Amino acid sequence: MINITLPDGSVKQVTKGNTALDIARQISEGFARNVLAAKVNGKVVNATQPIEQDAELQLLTWNDQEGKATLWHSSAHLMAEAIELLYPSVKFGIGPNIENGFYYDIDFGDYDISEKDFPKIEKKILELAREKQQFVRKEVSKADALAYFKQKGDEYKLELIEDLEDGEITFYESGHFTDLCRGPHIPNTGFIKAVKLMKVAGAYWRGDESRKQLTRIYGITFPKNKELTEYLELLEEAKKRDHRVLGKELELFTFSQNVGLGLPLWLPKGAQLRELLEQYLKKVQKAAGYQPVITPHIGNVNLYKTSGHYQKYGEESFKTIKTPVEGEEFFLKPMNCPHHCEIYKSSPHSYKELPIRYAEFGTVYRYEQSGELHGLTRVRGFTQDDAHIFCTPDQIKTEFNSVIDIIEKIFTALDFNDVIIQISLRDADHLEKYIGSDENWEKAEKAITEVAKERHLNTITKYGEAAFYGPKMDFIVRDAIGRKWQLGTIQVDYNLPERFDLAYVGADNEKHRPVMIHRAPFGSMERFVAVLIEHCAGNFPLWLTPTQAIILPISEKYTAYAKKVLNLLTNLDVRAEIDDRNEKTGRKIRDAEMKKIPYMLIVGEKEEDSEAVSVRKHKEGDTGVMSIEAFAEKVNNEVNDLMNIN
RNA sequence: GCCAGCAUAGCUCAGUUGGCCAGAGCAGCUGAUUUGUAAUCAGCCGGUCGGGGGUUCGAAUCCCUCUGCUGGCUCCA
């Protein structure tokens, strides 16, 4: 007998060699039917694997993320089996589970697979699922593994096996399909009850642009049909939040082929919203000791040769601008930092002045690959809420902390609570990608990790994600359909001060090198507004919404009074407009509701007589009559409450 | 840049196996109505069916090509 400790702390005595599934059956038959995998001593394994000694055991079902992951991983195998039966000449790359479902990278040879093939494949998958095929684990030697895929003619698997150690290679066999796989898997394919193939996409083999492109098929499966329906409904809902859809509906921004790809045009309402965000940040920054600076959109190409940006990105950027002077070239600025370095250099600095914080809403231009452009989140011309802090090495931590304060303040004010904080460090295997001395890199990386630790930030660390000049801390937020976008960023940089030969005179009367911190709490105004739109589904907080109130006169008889109300509200700092169309009140209300305007002010005979407005709140309805001044005060109080979050 | 799909009026979409002057709703304009908490009625305007080339007696529909958009891949200072 062995002792099995369950998550609730209870200990169960079972016969040695029992599987997790056996133990589940002892708890209840019904429960056992939902067990997809098991976690033994913290490691996810097959539920069918015998347990040979005392262990902690967690039975994983669809309610556990790891249970879902196991089902989806097995689903990738099942899809591969279905595809191999339908298209026998295919070769397989890799087929992992992902956040929502799974994919398999497949070489279809000459066959052009498209979404038209999906129904056929889905049908086959369900057919095979109903066979309740067992997933059988097999340990194989490297030689046997290579021999198997050699006779099968699958060069991708061969390449994967080459990188593996003999003795650690396992195959999984289910039905007619055998795959190189570490596992674990669900007990049998019968758990898969609903399947939806989502999309086909090209994907380079091993993520390498220079290698062959395979066809990636994304899919998702569920243990119940109802769950699939719910998932698809969720996706439909998310689509309505898409900032490209709302941006059009709410008249915030547009694009024009005549202007160019990835070059957004801000409409009056969008510009209004963006200006309010900028004003808010300017206020916060002023209080934090930032000084505004302004620099031009272009700079001499030599400036970017000094900074290193030209060598790194010049070839894949907008080409330089030539002038009538032979040999003179200008570069559209891709970054504001070189300009700010020159501002720093315009006068000598004492340690007493530091830190110096230059802030600028600087518009930059980057030639992003055409396939990468996406609404406002990935564009070719955008405005960074940029600032560069020049400080002594001793001041890094304090400054870094005060930047995090600003970012947290903004994210709180806008109710962004699902934020991933990522620390991006160098990739130790490719140090040639980075500029600057090892010593400086280590200092900078240490500063960031220490601050994160001291503040108890919930961070993830990614190696190889650093900028080429320094490590960074990024604040990442999800959009409506779960895609992740980097918003705020803080980067420590020892390199530009070196390249620009920046200096300050220390207390010892010697010259010292300052450290630079690049930081942008919003990241880019374009991307931030995009994510904001999706975050609040177009229902902007009162302090940001372009139109706070719309005045709806009952009939044309009351237009004069409506105008009077508008004047008063405007003078009292309320952003209002009038709907004086010759329409019925119900209609005007409906339109205002759809435009997501927070307050509707209905005015007719009653209101005109008493110098009042009837207040209807968006999504809530009639809230009663109040005087114009009282309404303005209410709005202003609400705005101040929202903006003064500490 | 690569793979796949899509492109019909300002917007959302119909348009059968190629076949009468290409349709609807919304928006816009004009008129009637003078409206009280989510759509008043009527009329009008609006499209070289993304651009170019081809097949055909005949193309929105089939083929080629370019451009743009969408979803991925790669990239993201």
XYZ file of C-alpha atoms (C1' of nucleotides) in Angstrom:
723
model
C 0.000 0.000 0.000
C 1.076 3.576 -0.624
C -0.190 6.910 0.730
C -1.749 9.399 -1.681
C -2.220 12.957 -0.453
C -5.096 14.771 -2.145
C -5.316 18.587 -2.571
C -7.650 18.921 0.440
C -4.919 17.368 2.604
C -6.662 14.050 3.094
C -4.549 10.909 2.697
C -5.793 7.859 0.859
C -4.206 4.442 1.107
C -4.178 2.618 -2.207
C -2.504 -0.383 -3.735
C 0.885 0.320 -5.241
C 0.597 0.592 -8.997
C -2.887 2.082 -8.993
C -3.375 4.807 -11.556
C -4.777 8.269 -10.916
C -7.854 7.121 -12.764
C -8.243 4.139 -10.395
C -8.081 6.512 -7.458
C -10.632 8.820 -9.078
C -13.007 5.872 -9.473
C -12.651 5.153 -5.775
C -13.832 8.713 -5.111
C -16.733 8.524 -7.544
C -17.433 6.995 -10.952
C -18.927 10.245 -12.194
C -15.854 12.205 -11.201
C -13.590 9.659 -12.863
C -15.406 10.219 -16.156
C -14.217 13.858 -16.092
C -10.567 13.201 -15.278
C -8.374 14.292 -18.170
C -4.931 14.029 -16.562
C -3.242 13.947 -13.198
C -0.711 16.018 -11.353
C 1.611 13.790 -9.360
C 4.028 15.617 -7.068
C 3.501 18.785 -9.107
C 4.104 17.166 -12.490
C 1.320 16.694 -15.033
C 1.182 13.064 -16.181
C -1.211 10.640 -17.825
C -4.119 9.689 -15.603
C -3.437 6.118 -16.705
C 0.116 6.056 -15.379
C 0.629 3.711 -12.400
C 1.725 5.416 -9.177
C 4.463 3.385 -7.496
C 5.122 5.284 -4.284
C 3.692 7.805 -1.818
C 2.696 10.951 -3.684
C 0.684 14.119 -3.746
C -2.048 13.794 -6.320
C -4.330 16.268 -8.027
C -6.850 14.971 -10.522
C -7.164 17.370 -13.434
C -10.449 18.044 -15.192
C -11.769 20.582 -17.666
C -11.973 23.058 -14.783
C -8.178 23.091 -14.449
C -6.061 25.017 -16.918
C -3.733 22.008 -17.100
C -6.677 19.733 -17.783
C -7.734 21.926 -20.684
C -4.161 22.020 -21.948
C -3.979 18.221 -21.932
C -7.259 17.878 -23.805
C -6.093 20.379 -26.416
C -2.725 18.762 -26.811
C -4.448 15.439 -27.413
C -6.790 17.205 -29.822
C -3.788 18.295 -31.871
C -2.859 14.620 -32.254
C -6.422 13.753 -33.173
C -6.549 16.482 -35.807
C -3.240 15.233 -37.199
C -4.657 11.721 -37.408
C -7.742 12.985 -39.234
C -5.644 15.016 -41.640
C -3.259 12.143 -42.306
C -6.182 9.890 -43.164
C -7.675 12.486 -45.518
C -4.393 13.688 -47.055
C -1.941 10.774 -46.755
C 1.099 12.578 -48.184
C 1.320 15.266 -45.510
C 4.284 15.769 -43.187
C 4.034 17.094 -39.678
C 5.966 19.788 -37.826
C 4.896 20.526 -34.291
C 1.429 20.547 -32.738
C 1.203 22.076 -29.281
C -1.705 23.299 -27.207
C -1.995 27.073 -26.837
C -3.931 29.485 -24.685
C -7.192 28.828 -26.479
C -6.961 25.480 -28.212
C -4.128 24.089 -30.241
C -2.496 24.108 -33.659
C -0.516 21.782 -35.844
C 2.082 22.889 -38.394
C 1.739 20.732 -41.450
C 3.484 20.486 -44.810
C 0.693 19.763 -47.286
C 3.077 19.475 -50.235
C 1.348 20.646 -53.417
C -2.124 20.697 -51.927
C -3.526 24.158 -51.138
C -5.485 23.610 -47.990
C -8.058 26.283 -47.147
C -10.907 26.838 -44.751
C -13.170 25.113 -47.250
C -11.559 21.859 -46.143
C -12.460 22.425 -42.497
C -15.918 20.797 -42.361
C -14.519 17.580 -43.799
C -11.656 17.510 -41.291
C -13.920 18.396 -38.369
C -16.267 15.577 -39.309
C -13.380 13.127 -39.412
C -12.070 14.317 -36.041
C -15.428 13.692 -34.348
C -15.688 10.333 -36.052
C -12.278 9.314 -34.657
C -13.087 10.832 -31.266
C -16.095 8.548 -30.970
C -13.791 5.545 -31.426
C -12.382 6.345 -27.972
C -8.855 5.691 -29.147
C -6.428 5.168 -26.295
C -3.261 7.238 -26.135
C -0.462 4.712 -25.704
C 2.910 5.900 -24.471
C 6.018 4.181 -25.841
C 9.629 4.699 -24.945
C 11.811 4.397 -28.012
C 15.520 4.545 -28.682
C 16.853 7.402 -30.758
C 17.822 4.975 -33.522
C 14.341 3.461 -33.655
C 12.730 6.891 -33.551
C 14.852 8.066 -36.463
C 14.168 4.870 -38.373
C 10.408 5.256 -37.938
C 10.207 8.788 -39.297
C 12.783 8.041 -41.990
C 10.571 5.334 -43.471
C 7.622 7.691 -43.074
C 9.575 10.400 -44.881
C 8.931 13.104 -42.316
C 12.034 15.295 -42.297
C 10.615 17.705 -39.714
C 10.251 15.037 -37.044
C 13.726 13.747 -37.931
C 15.126 17.187 -37.277
C 13.351 17.380 -33.924
C 14.643 13.943 -32.903
C 18.217 14.880 -33.838
C 18.131 17.469 -31.052
C 16.931 14.971 -28.426
C 18.995 12.740 -26.152
C 18.754 8.988 -26.517
C 16.697 7.591 -23.667
C 14.355 10.535 -23.315
C 12.358 9.949 -26.474
C 8.755 8.872 -26.275
C 6.109 8.224 -28.900
C 2.376 8.359 -28.419
C 0.159 6.140 -30.482
C -3.543 6.767 -30.882
C -5.583 4.973 -33.488
C -3.680 5.074 -36.780
C -1.407 7.885 -35.721
C 1.977 7.783 -34.028
C 3.741 10.952 -33.025
C 6.939 12.005 -31.357
C 5.600 13.408 -28.120
C 6.491 13.995 -24.520
C 2.857 13.805 -23.409
C 0.872 13.700 -21.280
C -2.461 12.920 -22.892
C -6.067 12.374 -21.975
C -7.018 8.714 -21.410
C -8.812 8.394 -24.751
C -10.197 10.531 -27.565
C -13.773 10.070 -26.354
C -13.437 13.118 -24.110
C -13.407 15.337 -27.194
C -17.044 16.053 -28.007
C -16.954 19.302 -29.971
C -14.394 20.682 -32.386
C -13.989 23.868 -34.344
C -11.105 24.569 -36.671
C -10.508 28.285 -36.470
C -8.087 29.376 -39.167
C -5.245 28.450 -41.504
C -2.061 30.459 -41.461
C 1.438 30.204 -42.796
C 4.082 29.568 -40.170
C 7.796 29.304 -40.761
C 9.373 26.033 -39.688
C 10.907 26.625 -36.266
C 9.920 30.287 -36.488
C 12.728 30.994 -38.896
C 11.872 33.345 -41.761
C 14.570 31.807 -43.959
C 13.098 28.313 -43.714
C 10.136 26.666 -45.318
C 6.677 27.904 -44.498
C 4.313 25.235 -43.253
C 0.563 25.490 -43.007
C -0.629 26.012 -39.479
C -4.161 24.960 -38.653
C -5.626 26.361 -35.465
C -8.460 24.612 -33.702
C -10.210 24.306 -30.399
C -12.098 21.422 -28.809
C -14.452 20.988 -25.882
C -15.794 18.152 -23.764
C -19.323 19.458 -24.360
C -21.054 20.952 -27.367
C -22.564 23.706 -25.287
C -19.122 24.957 -24.339
C -18.212 25.373 -27.993
C -21.365 27.395 -28.623
C -20.583 29.605 -25.635
C -17.021 30.106 -26.794
C -18.159 31.175 -30.262
C -20.666 33.595 -28.743
C -17.899 35.075 -26.614
C -15.834 35.670 -29.750
C -18.798 37.390 -31.413
C -19.156 39.692 -28.412
C -15.451 40.477 -28.485
C -15.714 41.468 -32.138
C -18.138 44.224 -31.212
C -15.475 45.667 -28.919
C -12.877 45.756 -31.663
C -11.413 49.263 -31.680
C -11.501 49.333 -35.477
C -15.265 48.796 -35.437
C -15.905 51.209 -32.567
C -13.449 53.743 -33.951
C -15.596 53.956 -37.052
C -18.933 53.931 -35.236
C -17.903 56.557 -32.716
C -16.082 58.649 -35.340
C -12.722 58.553 -33.571
C -10.232 57.835 -36.355
C -9.930 56.645 -39.934
C -7.367 55.547 -42.505
C -7.007 56.592 -46.104
C -5.244 54.789 -48.901
C -4.332 58.195 -50.237
C -2.427 59.083 -47.093
C -0.746 55.709 -46.761
C -0.719 52.417 -44.920
C -0.553 52.537 -41.169
C -0.913 56.299 -41.006
C -3.938 57.036 -38.837
C -6.094 60.135 -39.244
C -7.650 61.308 -35.999
C -11.194 62.649 -36.379
C -12.367 65.513 -34.132
C -13.823 63.246 -31.442
C -10.785 60.983 -31.377
C -8.453 63.957 -31.256
C -10.476 65.345 -28.357
C -10.127 62.082 -26.447
C -6.417 61.892 -27.127
C -5.879 65.480 -26.040
C -7.634 64.808 -22.751
C -5.334 61.863 -22.115
C -2.312 64.006 -22.947
C -3.460 66.800 -20.659
C -3.945 64.337 -17.834
C -0.463 62.885 -18.224
C 1.087 66.342 -18.564
C -0.459 67.275 -15.241
C 0.844 64.122 -13.576
C 4.302 64.628 -15.084
C 4.512 68.260 -14.098
C 3.900 67.231 -10.516
C 6.624 64.591 -10.848
C 9.223 67.125 -11.986
C 9.243 66.591 -15.750
C 10.083 69.438 -18.117
C 8.455 69.565 -21.551
C 10.724 69.785 -24.582
C 9.861 69.886 -28.286
C 11.949 68.451 -31.118
C 11.427 68.203 -34.897
C 10.197 65.145 -36.816
C 13.449 64.692 -38.725
C 17.110 64.792 -37.843
C 20.409 64.569 -39.643
C 21.213 60.956 -40.467
C 24.489 61.304 -38.546
C 22.503 61.715 -35.349
C 21.131 58.185 -35.798
C 24.522 56.867 -36.784
C 25.758 58.158 -33.440
C 22.835 56.550 -31.606
C 23.211 53.263 -33.479
C 19.622 53.246 -34.756
C 20.668 53.786 -38.347
C 23.021 50.804 -38.407
C 20.394 48.640 -36.768
C 17.245 49.712 -38.610
C 18.285 52.011 -41.475
C 17.831 49.393 -44.196
C 14.307 48.444 -43.194
C 13.156 51.997 -42.424
C 11.694 54.823 -44.442
C 14.615 55.898 -46.604
C 16.523 59.034 -45.754
C 15.409 62.400 -47.075
C 17.882 64.060 -49.424
C 18.402 67.799 -49.703
C 19.780 69.988 -52.524
C 23.133 69.789 -50.753
C 25.193 66.881 -52.052
C 25.652 64.203 -49.373
C 23.265 65.739 -46.860
C 20.614 63.337 -45.584
C 17.872 63.498 -43.002
C 16.096 60.659 -41.300
C 12.480 60.573 -40.131
C 12.864 60.129 -36.414
C 12.103 56.618 -35.200
C 12.883 57.576 -31.596
C 13.032 60.817 -29.662
C 16.026 59.915 -27.516
C 18.831 61.148 -29.791
C 17.176 64.566 -29.931
C 16.818 64.634 -26.174
C 20.482 63.695 -25.785
C 21.365 66.737 -27.863
C 19.203 68.902 -25.616
C 21.060 67.515 -22.625
C 24.349 68.295 -24.325
C 23.391 71.873 -25.086
C 24.749 72.943 -21.739
C 27.073 71.501 -19.081
C 25.438 69.834 -16.114
C 26.234 69.534 -12.431
C 25.301 66.563 -10.291
C 23.153 69.068 -8.371
C 20.775 69.379 -11.368
C 20.150 65.677 -11.733
C 17.847 64.007 -12.340
C 16.819 65.956 -15.429
C 13.560 64.729 -16.960
C 12.704 65.790 -20.533
C 9.193 64.924 -21.662
C 7.724 65.167 -25.128
C 4.707 63.771 -26.965
C 6.970 62.942 -29.857
C 5.677 61.572 -33.131
C 7.919 58.925 -34.624
C 7.899 56.948 -37.869
C 8.814 53.311 -38.316
C 8.463 51.262 -41.448
C 6.595 48.287 -40.026
C 6.125 45.300 -42.329
C 2.865 45.641 -44.239
C 1.468 42.378 -42.901
C 2.015 43.558 -39.363
C -0.142 46.688 -39.512
C -3.261 46.476 -37.412
C -5.760 49.244 -36.703
C -4.264 51.699 -34.246
C -2.244 49.097 -32.389
C 0.458 48.720 -35.016
C 1.028 51.731 -37.234
C 3.824 53.449 -39.110
C 3.478 56.899 -37.606
C 2.645 57.275 -33.940
C 3.105 59.522 -30.958
C 4.985 58.346 -27.918
C 4.363 59.911 -24.522
C 8.107 59.840 -24.267
C 10.463 61.113 -21.611
C 14.134 60.636 -20.881
C 15.511 60.852 -17.414
C 19.187 61.677 -17.088
C 20.431 60.711 -13.654
C 23.371 59.432 -11.657
C 23.744 55.671 -11.220
C 22.687 56.127 -7.581
C 19.394 57.681 -8.629
C 18.266 54.881 -10.950
C 16.190 53.036 -8.423
C 14.377 56.090 -7.106
C 13.627 57.263 -10.626
C 12.575 53.832 -11.764
C 10.221 53.634 -8.829
C 8.678 57.019 -9.499
C 8.018 56.006 -13.113
C 6.259 52.876 -11.913
C 4.193 55.146 -9.661
C 3.053 57.146 -12.677
C 2.207 54.053 -14.699
C 0.273 52.515 -11.825
C -1.596 55.765 -11.297
C -2.666 55.922 -14.930
C -3.629 52.267 -15.129
C -5.665 52.608 -11.961
C -7.411 55.766 -13.218
C -8.437 53.850 -16.333
C -9.310 50.662 -14.538
C -6.692 48.531 -16.271
C -6.247 45.784 -13.727
C -5.318 42.835 -15.896
C -1.749 43.943 -16.563
C 1.222 41.702 -17.206
C 4.518 43.208 -16.080
C 7.341 41.783 -18.115
C 11.028 42.193 -17.421
C 12.945 41.842 -20.669
C 16.572 40.839 -20.447
C 19.274 39.807 -22.921
C 19.394 36.476 -24.682
C 22.640 35.013 -23.325
C 23.085 32.899 -26.487
C 23.016 35.877 -28.837
C 24.941 38.613 -27.103
C 26.045 39.935 -30.487
C 22.558 41.406 -30.964
C 23.177 43.967 -28.238
C 25.419 47.008 -27.994
C 27.241 48.196 -24.900
C 29.514 46.633 -22.320
C 28.634 43.541 -20.319
C 29.334 45.447 -17.153
C 26.743 48.123 -17.933
C 24.185 45.530 -18.990
C 24.604 43.669 -15.770
C 24.197 46.863 -13.749
C 21.036 47.806 -15.618
C 19.500 44.333 -15.423
C 20.232 44.227 -11.728
C 18.594 47.611 -11.131
C 15.353 46.477 -12.793
C 15.102 43.123 -11.077
C 15.827 44.696 -7.706
C 13.120 47.315 -8.058
C 10.626 44.639 -9.088
C 11.545 42.570 -6.072
C 11.411 45.469 -3.621
C 7.989 46.549 -4.868
C 6.771 42.945 -4.853
C 5.638 43.336 -8.443
C 4.122 40.286 -10.005
C 6.468 40.042 -12.967
C 7.466 37.567 -15.620
C 10.990 37.561 -16.985
C 11.710 37.040 -20.667
C 15.201 36.497 -21.969
C 15.968 37.878 -25.409
C 13.201 40.487 -25.311
C 15.421 43.390 -24.278
C 15.950 46.403 -26.535
C 19.282 46.321 -28.328
C 20.623 49.064 -26.029
C 19.267 47.971 -22.687
C 16.898 45.898 -20.560
C 13.323 47.013 -19.990
C 10.195 46.575 -17.963
C 7.034 46.461 -20.057
C 3.407 46.758 -19.042
C 1.325 44.502 -21.229
C -2.454 44.568 -21.573
C -4.842 42.357 -23.534
C -7.241 43.522 -26.238
C -10.824 42.377 -26.707
C -9.875 39.048 -28.251
C -7.038 38.299 -25.880
C -4.124 39.517 -27.972
C -1.411 41.066 -25.867
C -0.090 44.556 -26.506
C 2.736 46.363 -24.838
C 1.671 49.725 -23.468
C 3.881 51.288 -20.829
C 7.612 50.711 -20.942
C 10.622 51.693 -18.829
C 14.122 51.100 -20.134
C 17.463 51.589 -18.470
C 20.156 52.690 -20.873
C 23.882 53.064 -20.239
C 24.674 53.041 -23.933
C 23.297 56.235 -25.411
C 25.025 58.405 -22.769
C 28.227 56.657 -23.861
C 27.563 57.118 -27.565
C 26.620 60.762 -27.153
C 29.415 61.339 -24.663
C 27.023 62.793 -22.100
C 28.514 64.024 -18.844
C 27.890 65.780 -15.583
C 30.325 67.203 -13.103
C 30.233 65.372 -9.790
C 30.866 66.550 -6.266
C 34.480 65.503 -6.812
C 34.740 68.056 -9.640
C 35.337 65.189 -12.085
C 33.309 64.352 -15.188
C 30.912 61.429 -14.851
C 28.619 59.563 -17.208
C 24.886 59.927 -16.489
C 22.460 57.024 -16.956
C 19.376 57.425 -19.141
C 15.958 56.021 -18.422
C 13.563 55.909 -21.384
C 9.958 55.673 -20.346
C 6.473 55.931 -21.810
C 3.485 55.164 -19.575
C 0.953 55.001 -22.416
C 3.567 53.675 -24.823
C 2.011 55.182 -27.901
C -1.123 57.301 -27.926
C -2.456 55.291 -30.844
C -2.046 51.899 -29.233
C -3.177 53.125 -25.859
C -6.389 54.598 -27.237
C -7.014 51.371 -29.160
C -6.696 49.251 -26.052
C -8.727 51.768 -24.047
C -11.564 51.576 -26.581
C -11.633 47.781 -26.337
C -11.245 47.822 -22.592
C -14.331 49.956 -22.012
C -16.169 48.848 -25.173
C -16.443 52.487 -26.248
C -18.084 53.559 -22.971
C -15.363 55.981 -21.996
C -15.101 57.313 -18.453
C -16.817 60.670 -18.104
C -13.551 62.594 -17.895
C -12.388 61.244 -21.254
C -15.493 60.901 -23.349
C -15.550 63.403 -26.214
C -19.203 64.329 -25.591
C -20.296 64.216 -21.970
C -23.889 65.305 -22.481
C -26.276 65.738 -25.377
C -29.205 68.097 -25.151
C -32.400 66.742 -26.688
C -35.144 69.304 -27.225
C -38.605 67.714 -27.356
C -39.541 69.676 -30.438
C -38.228 72.556 -32.483
C -40.071 74.925 -30.192
C -37.412 74.356 -27.560
C -34.267 74.716 -29.664
C -33.683 78.215 -28.351
C -33.787 76.997 -24.760
C -31.532 74.038 -25.686
C -28.975 76.492 -27.043
C -29.127 78.450 -23.845
C -28.459 75.242 -21.880
C -25.554 74.436 -24.183
C -24.001 77.856 -23.603
C -24.302 77.579 -19.876
C -22.844 74.068 -19.776
C -19.955 75.038 -22.042
C -19.146 77.927 -19.716
C -19.224 75.507 -16.808
C -16.700 73.184 -18.555
C -19.131 70.483 -19.598
C -18.581 69.096 -23.099
C -22.098 69.098 -24.511
C -23.825 69.152 -27.872
C -27.385 69.501 -29.174
C -29.460 67.104 -31.267
C -31.826 69.610 -32.891
C -32.953 67.327 -35.678
C -36.643 67.262 -36.485
C -37.086 63.856 -34.826
C -39.153 62.389 -32.030
C -37.603 62.234 -28.576
C -37.522 58.435 -28.580
C -35.441 58.535 -31.698
C -32.973 61.068 -30.340
C -32.584 59.010 -27.173
C -31.965 55.847 -29.123
C -29.272 57.508 -31.238
C -27.592 59.041 -28.188
C -27.646 55.676 -26.419
C -25.949 54.067 -29.392
C -23.324 56.789 -29.469
C -22.656 55.886 -25.827
C -23.035 59.469 -24.610
C -23.084 59.363 -20.776
C -25.839 61.926 -20.204
C -28.910 62.881 -22.217
C -30.605 66.121 -21.229
C -34.218 66.227 -22.322
C -35.722 69.694 -22.459
C -39.305 70.754 -23.146
C -41.895 73.073 -21.708
C -41.488 71.925 -18.070
C -37.715 72.346 -18.126
C -37.795 75.688 -19.901
C -40.187 77.076 -17.302
C -38.014 75.982 -14.401
C -34.572 76.563 -16.024
C -33.846 72.857 -15.629
C -32.974 69.711 -17.555
C -34.322 66.158 -17.355
C -31.301 63.916 -16.918
C -31.211 60.494 -18.521
C -28.155 58.379 -17.887
C -26.655 56.123 -20.536
C -27.741 52.486 -20.095
C -29.677 53.386 -16.940
C -32.549 55.650 -17.982
C -34.373 58.625 -16.528
C -32.831 59.975 -13.314
C -35.075 63.017 -12.802
C -35.007 66.762 -13.218
C -32.309 69.105 -11.936
C -31.122 72.662 -12.527
C -28.512 73.302 -15.191
C -25.948 74.416 -12.618
C -26.611 71.380 -10.458
C -26.064 69.114 -13.459
C -22.792 70.857 -14.353
C -21.624 70.514 -10.785
C -22.538 66.847 -10.744
C -20.525 66.235 -13.924
C -17.531 68.205 -12.691
C -17.517 66.410 -9.358
C -17.669 63.068 -11.074
C -14.798 64.037 -13.368
C -12.644 65.246 -10.482
C -13.307 62.075 -8.539
C -12.191 59.959 -11.465
C -9.099 62.020 -12.245
C -7.797 62.409 -8.719
C -7.303 58.762 -8.019
C -4.114 58.375 -6.020
C 7.889 40.500 -46.439
C 5.436 35.204 -46.268
C 0.711 31.834 -46.103
C -4.670 31.828 -46.483
C -9.185 34.438 -47.203
C -11.974 38.828 -48.537
C -13.119 43.501 -51.646
C -20.757 45.431 -54.542
C -23.604 53.124 -52.581
C -20.781 57.064 -46.878
C -22.030 52.304 -43.546
C -23.980 46.976 -43.066
C -25.084 43.532 -46.559
C -28.416 40.683 -51.024
C -27.122 39.394 -55.900
C -29.047 31.759 -57.788
C -25.203 27.152 -62.466
C -22.034 33.932 -66.382
C -27.954 36.521 -69.278
C -33.359 42.077 -68.867
C -31.304 49.380 -67.304
C -27.170 45.998 -60.161
C -30.859 45.564 -55.202
C -32.234 46.396 -49.693
C -31.766 48.703 -44.903
C -29.269 52.649 -42.422
C -26.953 57.447 -43.275
C -27.657 62.036 -46.477
C -31.129 65.620 -48.979
C -36.428 67.560 -49.580
C -41.276 67.789 -47.694
C -45.137 66.604 -44.181
C -45.446 66.069 -38.858
C -44.151 69.543 -33.550
C -43.104 65.208 -31.185
C -41.719 63.557 -23.358
C -37.332 58.694 -22.259
C -34.252 53.146 -27.379
C -36.351 53.800 -34.640
C -42.873 59.131 -37.437
C -44.228 59.018 -42.636
C -43.383 60.023 -47.890
C -40.273 61.294 -51.947
C -35.330 62.049 -53.847
C -30.073 61.554 -54.352
C -26.315 58.018 -54.357
C -22.488 52.496 -57.440
C -16.957 52.594 -64.410
C -19.509 46.032 -58.532
C -11.239 48.014 -55.472
C -7.675 49.250 -60.278
C -5.798 47.057 -64.856
C -5.695 43.012 -68.354
C -7.907 38.490 -70.369
C -11.793 34.400 -71.639
C -16.903 34.927 -73.773
C -22.126 36.812 -78.238
C -22.460 38.486 -73.048
C -18.614 39.150 -66.689
C -20.255 41.832 -60.114
C -20.040 36.383 -61.223
C -14.538 32.599 -64.627
C -8.770 33.388 -65.234
C -4.194 36.592 -64.549
C -2.087 40.829 -62.187
C -1.740 45.110 -58.998
C -3.716 47.668 -54.636
C -6.092 47.508 -49.998
C -8.355 44.869 -45.841
C -8.795 40.476 -42.394
C -6.500 36.210 -39.608
C -1.826 34.070 -38.607
C 3.916 33.688 -39.244
C 8.351 36.646 -39.022
C 9.508 41.536 -37.065
C 8.592 45.400 -33.355
C 14.351 50.863 -31.736
